[in-house]
Coordinates of C-alpha atoms in Angstrom, one line a residue:
Chain A
V1 CA 12.1 10.3 -24.5
S2 CA 8.3 10.4 -24.0
E3 CA 6.2 10.3 -20.8
A4 CA 4.4 7.4 -22.4
D5 CA 7.5 5.2 -22.3
T6 CA 7.3 2.1 -20.1
A7 CA 10.2 0.9 -18.0
V8 CA 10.6 -2.1 -20.3
D9 CA 11.0 0.2 -23.4
L10 CA 13.3 2.7 -21.7
A11 CA 15.6 0.0 -20.3
A12 CA 15.7 -1.8 -23.7
R13 CA 16.7 1.5 -25.5
V14 CA 19.3 2.4 -22.9
R15 CA 20.8 -1.1 -23.0
R16 CA 21.0 -1.0 -26.8
G17 CA 22.7 2.4 -26.6
E18 CA 20.0 4.2 -28.4
L19 CA 19.3 6.5 -25.5
S20 CA 21.5 7.5 -22.6
A21 CA 20.5 7.1 -19.0
E22 CA 21.4 10.8 -18.6
A23 CA 18.9 11.8 -21.3
V24 CA 16.1 9.7 -19.7
T25 CA 16.9 11.1 -16.2
S26 CA 17.0 14.7 -17.4
A27 CA 13.6 14.3 -19.1
A28 CA 12.1 12.9 -16.0
L29 CA 13.6 15.6 -13.7
A30 CA 12.3 18.2 -16.1
R31 CA 8.8 16.7 -15.9
I32 CA 9.0 16.7 -12.1
R33 CA 10.1 20.3 -12.1
T34 CA 7.0 21.2 -14.2
L35 CA 4.3 19.0 -12.5
N36 CA 5.5 18.4 -8.9
P37 CA 4.7 21.9 -7.6
T38 CA 1.0 21.3 -8.2
L39 CA 0.8 17.5 -7.6
N40 CA 3.2 17.3 -4.6
C41 CA 4.2 13.7 -5.3
F42 CA 7.9 14.0 -4.4
T43 CA 8.9 15.6 -1.1
T44 CA 12.6 15.2 -1.9
V45 CA 14.1 15.3 -5.5
L46 CA 17.7 14.2 -5.9
Y47 CA 18.4 16.4 -8.9
E48 CA 22.2 16.3 -8.7
Q49 CA 22.6 12.8 -7.4
A50 CA 20.3 11.3 -10.0
L51 CA 22.3 12.8 -12.9
T52 CA 25.5 11.7 -11.3
D53 CA 24.2 8.1 -11.1
A54 CA 22.9 8.2 -14.6
R55 CA 26.3 9.4 -16.0
R56 CA 28.0 6.6 -14.1
L57 CA 25.6 4.1 -15.6
D58 CA 26.3 5.4 -19.1
A59 CA 30.0 5.1 -18.5
R60 CA 29.5 1.4 -17.4
I61 CA 27.5 0.8 -20.6
A62 CA 30.2 2.4 -22.7
A63 CA 32.7 0.1 -21.0
G64 CA 30.7 -2.9 -22.1
E65 CA 29.2 -3.8 -18.7
D66 CA 25.7 -5.2 -18.4
P67 CA 23.7 -2.3 -16.8
G68 CA 20.8 -4.5 -15.7
V69 CA 17.1 -5.0 -16.7
L70 CA 16.1 -1.6 -15.4
A71 CA 18.9 0.3 -17.1
G72 CA 18.3 4.0 -16.8
V73 CA 14.7 3.7 -15.6
P74 CA 13.8 6.6 -13.3
V75 CA 12.2 5.5 -10.0
G76 CA 10.9 7.1 -6.8
V77 CA 10.3 5.6 -3.4
K78 CA 7.9 6.3 -0.5
D79 CA 9.5 8.5 2.2
L80 CA 9.8 5.5 4.5
F81 CA 12.5 3.8 2.4
D82 CA 16.1 4.7 3.4
A83 CA 17.9 6.5 0.6
R84 CA 21.6 7.1 1.4
G85 CA 22.1 10.8 2.2
V86 CA 18.4 11.6 2.7
V87 CA 16.5 11.8 6.0
T88 CA 13.8 9.1 6.1
R89 CA 10.9 11.0 7.6
A90 CA 8.0 8.6 7.0
G91 CA 5.8 11.7 6.5
S92 CA 6.5 13.0 10.0
K93 CA 8.0 16.2 11.4
I94 CA 9.6 14.2 14.3
L95 CA 11.8 12.0 12.2
A96 CA 12.8 15.0 10.1
E97 CA 15.1 15.9 13.0
G98 CA 17.2 12.8 12.5
G99 CA 20.3 12.4 10.4
P100 CA 20.4 11.2 6.8
A101 CA 20.3 7.5 6.1
S102 CA 23.8 6.0 5.9
S103 CA 22.8 3.4 3.3
D104 CA 20.0 2.5 1.0
A105 CA 17.1 0.2 1.9
V106 CA 17.6 -3.3 0.5
L107 CA 14.9 -2.8 -2.1
V108 CA 16.4 0.5 -3.2
R109 CA 19.8 -1.2 -3.5
R110 CA 18.2 -4.0 -5.6
L111 CA 16.5 -1.4 -8.0
K112 CA 19.9 0.4 -8.4
A113 CA 21.7 -2.9 -9.0
A114 CA 19.2 -3.5 -11.8
G115 CA 20.2 -0.2 -13.3
A116 CA 17.4 2.0 -12.0
I117 CA 18.1 5.7 -11.2
L118 CA 16.6 7.0 -7.9
L119 CA 15.0 10.4 -8.5
G120 CA 13.7 11.0 -4.9
C121 CA 11.3 10.3 -2.1
Q122 CA 7.6 10.5 -2.2
N123 CA 4.8 11.9 0.0
M124 CA 2.7 9.8 2.3
D125 CA 0.4 9.9 5.3
E126 CA 2.3 10.4 8.5
F127 CA 3.8 7.1 9.7
A128 CA 1.8 5.4 6.9
Y129 CA -1.4 5.7 9.1
G130 CA -4.0 6.9 6.6
F131 CA -5.6 6.4 3.2
T132 CA -5.6 9.9 1.7
T133 CA -2.0 11.5 1.8
E134 CA -3.4 14.7 3.3
N135 CA -0.3 15.3 5.3
S136 CA -0.4 18.3 7.7
H137 CA 3.5 18.7 7.5
Y138 CA 4.2 18.2 3.8
G139 CA 0.9 18.9 2.2
V140 CA -1.7 17.0 0.1
T141 CA -0.8 14.9 -2.8
H142 CA -3.2 15.8 -5.6
H143 CA -5.0 13.3 -7.8
P144 CA -3.3 13.5 -11.2
H145 CA -6.6 13.2 -13.1
D146 CA -8.6 15.6 -10.9
P147 CA -6.5 17.9 -8.7
Q148 CA -9.5 18.6 -6.4
R149 CA -9.4 14.9 -5.3
V150 CA -7.0 12.9 -3.1
A151 CA -4.5 10.5 -4.6
G152 CA -5.2 7.9 -1.8
G153 CA -2.7 6.7 0.7
S154 CA -0.7 6.1 2.4
S155 CA 1.6 5.6 -0.6
G156 CA -0.1 8.5 -2.3
G157 CA 3.0 10.2 -3.7
S158 CA 4.3 7.0 -5.1
A159 CA 1.0 6.1 -6.9
A160 CA 0.4 9.6 -8.2
A161 CA 4.0 10.0 -9.5
V162 CA 3.5 6.9 -11.7
A163 CA 0.0 8.0 -12.8
A164 CA 1.4 11.4 -13.8
A165 CA 4.3 9.7 -15.6
L166 CA 6.9 11.5 -13.4
V167 CA 8.4 8.0 -13.2
P168 CA 7.4 4.6 -14.7
L169 CA 8.0 2.8 -11.4
S170 CA 7.7 3.6 -7.7
L171 CA 8.0 1.7 -4.4
G172 CA 5.3 1.9 -1.7
S173 CA 4.2 0.0 1.4
D174 CA 0.9 -1.6 2.3
T175 CA -0.1 -2.4 5.9
N176 CA -3.9 -2.2 5.4
G177 CA -4.2 -1.1 1.8
S178 CA -1.6 1.6 1.3
I179 CA -0.5 0.3 -2.1
R180 CA -3.9 -0.9 -3.3
V181 CA -6.0 2.2 -2.3
P182 CA -3.8 4.8 -4.0
A183 CA -3.4 2.5 -7.0
S184 CA -7.2 2.3 -7.2
F185 CA -7.7 6.1 -7.0
C186 CA -4.8 7.1 -9.3
G187 CA -5.5 4.4 -12.0
V188 CA -2.2 2.5 -11.9
F189 CA -1.1 -1.1 -11.3
G190 CA 0.1 -2.0 -7.8
L191 CA 1.5 -5.1 -6.3
K192 CA 1.2 -6.0 -2.6
P193 CA 3.2 -9.3 -2.5
T194 CA 2.7 -12.1 0.0
F195 CA 3.6 -11.1 3.5
G196 CA 7.3 -12.0 3.9
R197 CA 8.1 -12.1 0.2
L198 CA 10.0 -8.8 -0.1
P199 CA 12.4 -7.6 2.6
R200 CA 11.6 -4.4 4.5
T201 CA 15.1 -3.9 5.6
G202 CA 15.9 -0.2 5.7
T203 CA 12.3 0.9 5.8
F204 CA 10.6 2.7 8.7
P205 CA 8.0 0.3 10.2
F206 CA 4.4 0.8 11.1
V207 CA 2.9 -2.6 12.1
H208 CA 5.5 -5.3 12.0
D209 CA 3.2 -8.2 11.4
L210 CA 1.2 -6.4 8.7
D211 CA 3.8 -4.3 6.8
H212 CA 4.4 -5.2 3.1
V213 CA 6.4 -3.4 0.5
G214 CA 5.8 -3.5 -3.3
P215 CA 5.9 -1.6 -6.6
F216 CA 3.6 0.6 -8.7
A217 CA 3.7 0.7 -12.5
R218 CA 1.6 1.7 -15.6
T219 CA 1.6 -1.8 -17.2
A220 CA 1.4 -5.3 -15.9
T221 CA 4.7 -6.1 -17.7
D222 CA 6.5 -3.3 -15.9
L223 CA 5.0 -4.3 -12.6
A224 CA 6.3 -7.9 -13.1
L225 CA 9.8 -6.7 -14.1
A226 CA 10.0 -4.5 -11.1
Y227 CA 8.8 -7.3 -8.8
D228 CA 11.4 -9.7 -10.2
S229 CA 14.1 -7.2 -9.7
L230 CA 13.1 -6.8 -6.0
Q231 CA 12.8 -10.5 -5.1
G232 CA 15.2 -12.5 -2.9
H233 CA 15.6 -13.3 0.8
D234 CA 17.2 -10.9 3.2
A235 CA 17.9 -12.2 6.7
S236 CA 17.9 -8.8 8.3
D237 CA 14.1 -8.7 8.0
P238 CA 13.0 -11.4 10.5
A239 CA 9.7 -11.8 8.7
C240 CA 11.2 -12.2 5.2
A241 CA 10.7 -15.8 4.1
P242 CA 13.7 -17.8 2.9
R243 CA 12.2 -18.5 -0.5
P244 CA 13.9 -18.7 -3.9
I245 CA 13.3 -16.1 -6.5
E246 CA 10.2 -17.1 -8.5
A247 CA 10.3 -14.9 -11.5
A248 CA 7.0 -13.8 -12.9
S249 CA 8.4 -12.5 -16.2
P250 CA 7.8 -13.2 -19.0
L251 CA 4.1 -13.2 -18.3
P252 CA 2.1 -15.9 -20.1
A253 CA -0.7 -14.9 -22.4
D254 CA -3.5 -17.1 -21.1
G255 CA -4.5 -15.8 -17.7
V256 CA -8.2 -15.5 -18.1
D257 CA -8.8 -18.5 -20.5
T258 CA -7.9 -21.3 -18.1
L259 CA -8.0 -19.9 -14.6
R260 CA -11.2 -19.9 -12.4
A261 CA -12.3 -16.6 -10.9
G262 CA -14.2 -16.2 -7.7
L263 CA -16.2 -13.0 -7.2
L264 CA -16.3 -12.2 -3.5
D265 CA -19.8 -11.4 -2.2
G266 CA -21.1 -10.3 1.2
W267 CA -18.7 -7.8 2.8
F268 CA -16.9 -7.2 -0.5
E269 CA -20.0 -5.9 -2.3
E270 CA -22.0 -4.4 0.6
G271 CA -21.3 -0.7 0.6
A272 CA -19.7 -0.8 -2.8
S273 CA -20.7 1.9 -5.3
D274 CA -22.2 1.0 -8.6
T275 CA -18.9 2.1 -10.1
A276 CA -16.9 -0.4 -8.0
L277 CA -19.4 -3.2 -8.6
A278 CA -19.3 -2.6 -12.4
A279 CA -15.5 -2.7 -12.4
V280 CA -15.4 -6.1 -10.6
A281 CA -18.2 -7.4 -13.0
R282 CA -16.2 -6.3 -16.0
V283 CA -13.1 -8.1 -14.8
A284 CA -15.1 -11.2 -13.9
G285 CA -16.7 -11.2 -17.3
A286 CA -13.3 -11.7 -19.0
F287 CA -13.0 -15.2 -17.4
R288 CA -14.5 -18.2 -19.0
L289 CA -14.7 -19.9 -15.7
R290 CA -16.2 -17.9 -12.8
A291 CA -18.4 -18.2 -9.8
T292 CA -19.5 -16.2 -6.8
V293 CA -17.9 -17.2 -3.6
S294 CA -18.1 -16.1 0.1
L295 CA -15.2 -15.4 2.4
P296 CA -16.9 -15.6 5.8
E297 CA -16.4 -13.1 8.6
A298 CA -14.5 -10.6 6.5
K299 CA -16.0 -7.8 8.6
R300 CA -14.4 -9.3 11.7
A301 CA -11.1 -9.8 9.8
R302 CA -11.1 -6.1 8.9
A303 CA -11.9 -5.3 12.6
A304 CA -9.0 -7.4 13.7
A305 CA -6.6 -5.7 11.3
F306 CA -7.9 -2.3 12.5
C307 CA -7.2 -3.2 16.1
L308 CA -3.8 -4.8 15.5
T309 CA -2.8 -1.6 13.6
A310 CA -3.9 0.8 16.3
A311 CA -2.2 -1.3 19.1
S312 CA 1.0 -1.9 17.3
G313 CA 1.3 1.6 15.9
A314 CA 0.7 3.0 19.4
T315 CA 3.3 0.8 20.9
L316 CA 5.9 1.8 18.3
H317 CA 5.3 5.5 18.9
L318 CA 4.4 5.4 22.6
E319 CA 7.5 7.3 23.8
R320 CA 7.0 10.0 21.2
L321 CA 3.2 10.2 22.0
R322 CA 4.1 10.7 25.7
T323 CA 6.7 13.4 25.2
R324 CA 5.7 15.3 22.1
P325 CA 2.1 14.6 21.0
Q326 CA 1.9 18.1 19.6
D327 CA 4.4 17.2 16.8
F328 CA 2.2 14.5 15.3
D329 CA -0.2 15.1 12.5
P330 CA -3.6 15.5 14.2
A331 CA -5.0 12.9 11.8
T332 CA -2.7 10.2 13.2
R333 CA -2.2 11.4 16.8
D334 CA -5.6 10.7 18.3
R335 CA -5.8 7.3 16.7
L336 CA -2.4 6.3 18.0
L337 CA -3.2 7.6 21.4
A338 CA -6.4 5.6 21.4
G339 CA -4.6 2.5 20.3
A340 CA -2.3 2.6 23.3
L341 CA -5.4 1.9 25.5
L342 CA -6.5 -1.3 23.7
P343 CA -6.6 -4.4 26.0
A344 CA -4.1 -7.2 25.3
T345 CA -7.0 -9.6 24.9
V346 CA -8.1 -7.9 21.7
V347 CA -4.6 -8.2 20.2
I348 CA -4.2 -11.9 21.0
Q349 CA -7.7 -12.7 19.8
A350 CA -7.1 -10.8 16.6
Q351 CA -4.0 -12.9 16.0
R352 CA -6.0 -16.1 16.6
L353 CA -8.7 -14.9 14.3
R354 CA -6.0 -14.4 11.7
R355 CA -5.2 -18.1 11.6
W356 CA -8.9 -19.0 11.4
F357 CA -9.6 -16.5 8.6
A358 CA -6.5 -17.6 6.6
A359 CA -7.9 -21.2 6.7
Q360 CA -11.2 -19.9 5.3
A361 CA -9.4 -18.3 2.4
A362 CA -7.4 -21.4 1.8
M363 CA -10.6 -23.4 1.4
L364 CA -11.9 -21.0 -1.3
F365 CA -8.7 -21.5 -3.2
E366 CA -9.5 -25.2 -3.6
K367 CA -12.4 -24.1 -5.8
V368 CA -11.0 -21.0 -7.6
D369 CA -7.6 -19.7 -8.7
V370 CA -8.1 -16.0 -8.2
L371 CA -10.5 -14.0 -6.0
L372 CA -11.9 -10.7 -7.2
A373 CA -13.0 -7.7 -5.1
P374 CA -13.0 -3.9 -5.4
C375 CA -9.9 -2.1 -4.1
T376 CA -12.0 0.8 -2.8
P377 CA -15.8 1.3 -2.3
D378 CA -15.7 4.2 -4.8
V379 CA -13.5 6.5 -6.8
A380 CA -11.3 9.0 -5.1
P381 CA -13.0 11.4 -2.7
R382 CA -12.5 15.2 -2.7
I383 CA -9.7 16.7 -0.7
G384 CA -11.0 17.4 2.8
Q385 CA -14.1 15.3 2.3
N386 CA -14.9 14.0 5.8
T387 CA -17.8 11.7 5.0
M388 CA -18.8 9.6 2.0
S389 CA -22.0 7.8 1.1
L390 CA -21.8 4.0 1.0
R391 CA -25.1 2.9 -0.7
G392 CA -27.0 5.8 1.0
I393 CA -25.3 5.5 4.4
E394 CA -23.0 8.4 5.5
V395 CA -19.7 7.1 6.9
P396 CA -16.4 8.7 7.8
T397 CA -14.2 8.8 4.6
R398 CA -10.8 8.0 5.9
P399 CA -11.2 4.6 7.6
N400 CA -13.7 3.4 5.1
M401 CA -11.4 3.6 2.1
G402 CA -9.7 0.4 3.2
I403 CA -12.7 -1.9 4.1
Y404 CA -12.0 -4.3 1.1
T405 CA -8.2 -4.3 1.4
Q406 CA -7.8 -4.8 5.1
P407 CA -9.2 -8.3 5.4
I408 CA -6.8 -9.5 2.6
S409 CA -3.5 -8.0 3.9
F410 CA -4.6 -9.2 7.4
I411 CA -3.8 -12.7 6.1
G412 CA -0.9 -11.7 3.9
L413 CA -2.3 -12.9 0.5
P414 CA -0.7 -11.4 -2.6
V415 CA -2.8 -8.9 -4.6
V416 CA -2.4 -7.1 -7.9
A417 CA -4.5 -3.9 -8.1
V418 CA -5.6 -3.3 -11.7
P419 CA -7.0 0.0 -13.0
L420 CA -10.4 0.4 -14.7
W421 CA -12.1 3.6 -15.8
S422 CA -15.6 4.8 -14.9
A423 CA -17.9 6.9 -17.1
S424 CA -16.9 9.9 -14.9
G425 CA -13.4 9.7 -16.2
L426 CA -12.0 8.6 -12.8
P427 CA -10.3 5.3 -12.3
I428 CA -11.1 2.6 -9.8
G429 CA -9.1 -0.6 -9.0
V430 CA -10.0 -4.3 -8.7
Q431 CA -8.0 -6.6 -6.5
L432 CA -6.7 -9.8 -8.1
I433 CA -6.1 -12.0 -5.0
T434 CA -4.2 -15.3 -5.2
P435 CA -2.9 -17.9 -2.7
A436 CA 0.2 -17.2 -0.7
W437 CA 3.4 -17.0 -2.9
Q438 CA 1.3 -17.0 -6.1
E439 CA 2.2 -13.4 -7.1
A440 CA 3.0 -14.6 -10.6
R441 CA -0.5 -15.9 -11.1
A442 CA -2.0 -12.5 -10.2
L443 CA 0.4 -10.7 -12.5
R444 CA -0.4 -13.2 -15.3
V445 CA -4.2 -12.4 -14.9
A446 CA -3.4 -8.6 -14.9
A447 CA -1.5 -9.0 -18.2
A448 CA -4.3 -11.0 -19.8
L449 CA -6.9 -8.3 -18.7
E450 CA -4.6 -5.6 -20.1
R451 CA -4.4 -7.5 -23.4
H452 CA -8.2 -7.7 -23.5
G453 CA -8.3 -3.9 -23.1
I454 CA -10.2 -4.2 -19.8
V455 CA -7.5 -2.7 -17.5
S456 CA -5.1 0.1 -18.3
A457 CA -3.4 3.2 -17.0
R458 CA -4.2 6.4 -18.8
R459 CA -2.1 9.5 -19.6
I460 CA -3.1 12.5 -17.6
R461 CA -4.9 15.3 -19.4
P462 CA -2.5 18.1 -20.5
Chain B
V1 CA -17.5 13.7 23.1
E2 CA -16.3 14.2 26.7
A3 CA -13.7 11.7 27.9
S4 CA -15.3 9.5 30.5
T5 CA -13.6 8.7 33.8
D6 CA -13.1 5.2 32.5
V7 CA -11.1 6.2 29.5
R8 CA -9.1 8.6 31.6
A9 CA -8.3 5.8 34.0
L10 CA -7.0 3.8 31.1
W11 CA -4.6 6.4 29.8
M12 CA -3.3 7.0 33.3
L13 CA -2.7 3.3 33.6
V14 CA -0.4 3.3 30.5
G15 CA 1.4 6.4 31.6
L16 CA -0.1 8.8 29.1
D17 CA -0.9 12.2 30.4
I18 CA -3.2 13.2 27.5
A19 CA -3.5 17.0 27.2
P20 CA -7.0 18.4 27.7
E21 CA -7.2 19.6 24.1
Y22 CA -6.7 16.0 22.8
R23 CA -9.0 14.2 25.2
A24 CA -12.3 14.4 23.3
G25 CA -10.6 13.3 20.1
V26 CA -8.9 10.4 21.7
A27 CA -12.0 9.3 23.5
A28 CA -13.9 9.3 20.3
Q29 CA -11.3 7.3 18.5
F30 CA -11.2 4.9 21.5
L31 CA -14.9 4.3 21.3
A32 CA -14.6 3.6 17.5
L33 CA -11.8 1.2 18.2
M34 CA -13.7 -0.6 20.9
S35 CA -16.6 -1.2 18.5
Q36 CA -14.1 -3.0 16.2
A37 CA -12.7 -4.8 19.2
D38 CA -16.2 -6.1 20.1
L39 CA -16.3 -7.7 16.6
V40 CA -13.1 -9.5 17.3
L41 CA -13.9 -10.6 20.9
S42 CA -17.5 -11.7 20.2
F43 CA -16.5 -14.4 17.7
P44 CA -16.1 -17.9 19.2
L45 CA -12.8 -19.7 18.3
P46 CA -11.7 -23.2 19.2
D47 CA -9.5 -23.4 22.3
Q48 CA -6.7 -25.2 20.2
L49 CA -6.5 -22.4 17.7
E50 CA -3.0 -20.7 18.0
P51 CA -2.4 -17.0 17.5
A52 CA -0.8 -16.3 14.1
A53 CA 1.8 -13.7 15.1
V54 CA 5.1 -13.7 13.3
F55 CA 8.0 -15.4 15.1
L56 CA 10.2 -17.9 13.3
P57 CA 12.9 -19.3 15.8

């Protein structure tokens, strides 16, 4: 077993009987034991349970059963997914007082049904309200390629665990960019599916009409395999769309030869660093057919997502804010308290703007097949860095990490974040944005860019 | 930033007795939030445009 193994390779070898799930699990747990104390990706590690599950899977294989397409693949999930027997804390101190989950989240069940072995739960910003995973209760998750920097957030532990090869696959959530921002900073692939594609049943919510869940991986093929294993309607999530499974695997080889790319200008390039602009240009250059296109009022769309988040998050936590504000992470508390004061007119108008803005995006997709934008304005900032320079203007670091992701999740479009590498040795991600329900198209482009050597995850320095 | 009387009136209205040590921080976040709210409210939209909240009966 090597840390370079992909989920596809591991599952194939386990299925053929060349490798036991127990051996794969033991190797992954040993790597977590070595690296997690410094990186702080996992906040709970299921050492005993994971080995028990792996031995059970090996017994099923020995009995001739089909163990599933993710046979023996170690996985981790963000600390807002229920894992039976573990307290779902969502990065908070308050929820840590609750009892352990009585069952797995639906997506955890689906991963296990495909043969995956759950190794544990991963660090995040408190209640998913942040872009850095600097958690005052459970510590900072460090950037695997530069420990002085943040991993991004709020799914920081999940992205960093994949980047550091503690696991080949993780699950995260994305309300305003919480999959795409840490994928960008850590240099891994991340998928934020269409809003309503994957059920959130058994996850702790943040903003009901903006919450998405999705996977991280180190290759496009692994990302597609994980996504396919996760698909399917679940009526317990009222926002989950009753759509059939539309498998993305196997990924066709022609993504950039025939599809038309639209580079988003305006909001999506203003404030972007040279590194971010170069990454988008590199991706665009791979397409034979490309044009620059404008998505109007993206700044207002971002503002609307910002307001909906503050108001909904505040409403969700209002009673806890009233009775025990001192138990919140200071980074989330003040913003949630402020959100409780937002007038209803702003919320309703934000939801009206959503319909208008979605129509603007739909018009762009009459001319192009995939939209391109940076995931983040720059590479990962340093831990504790309160301000950053966006083309010479000093702005607060935390809210500005999501300026390019927020307008897109606002209207629920699917996005694959793909990793490129700057001269500094740090990664940065590009968003491949497709029309609603066209995740397979974005994954197909990601695979083509990978084959052209433009996007890749990298092994961490020893 | 010192919490203005206006902001204080708002949090009394929603039943939040915000502790003195949090007031300056909350007021600062509220001002930042209202600058984003202005961007939302200042954009004219057609009367017929329906809100896109999520509810499927």
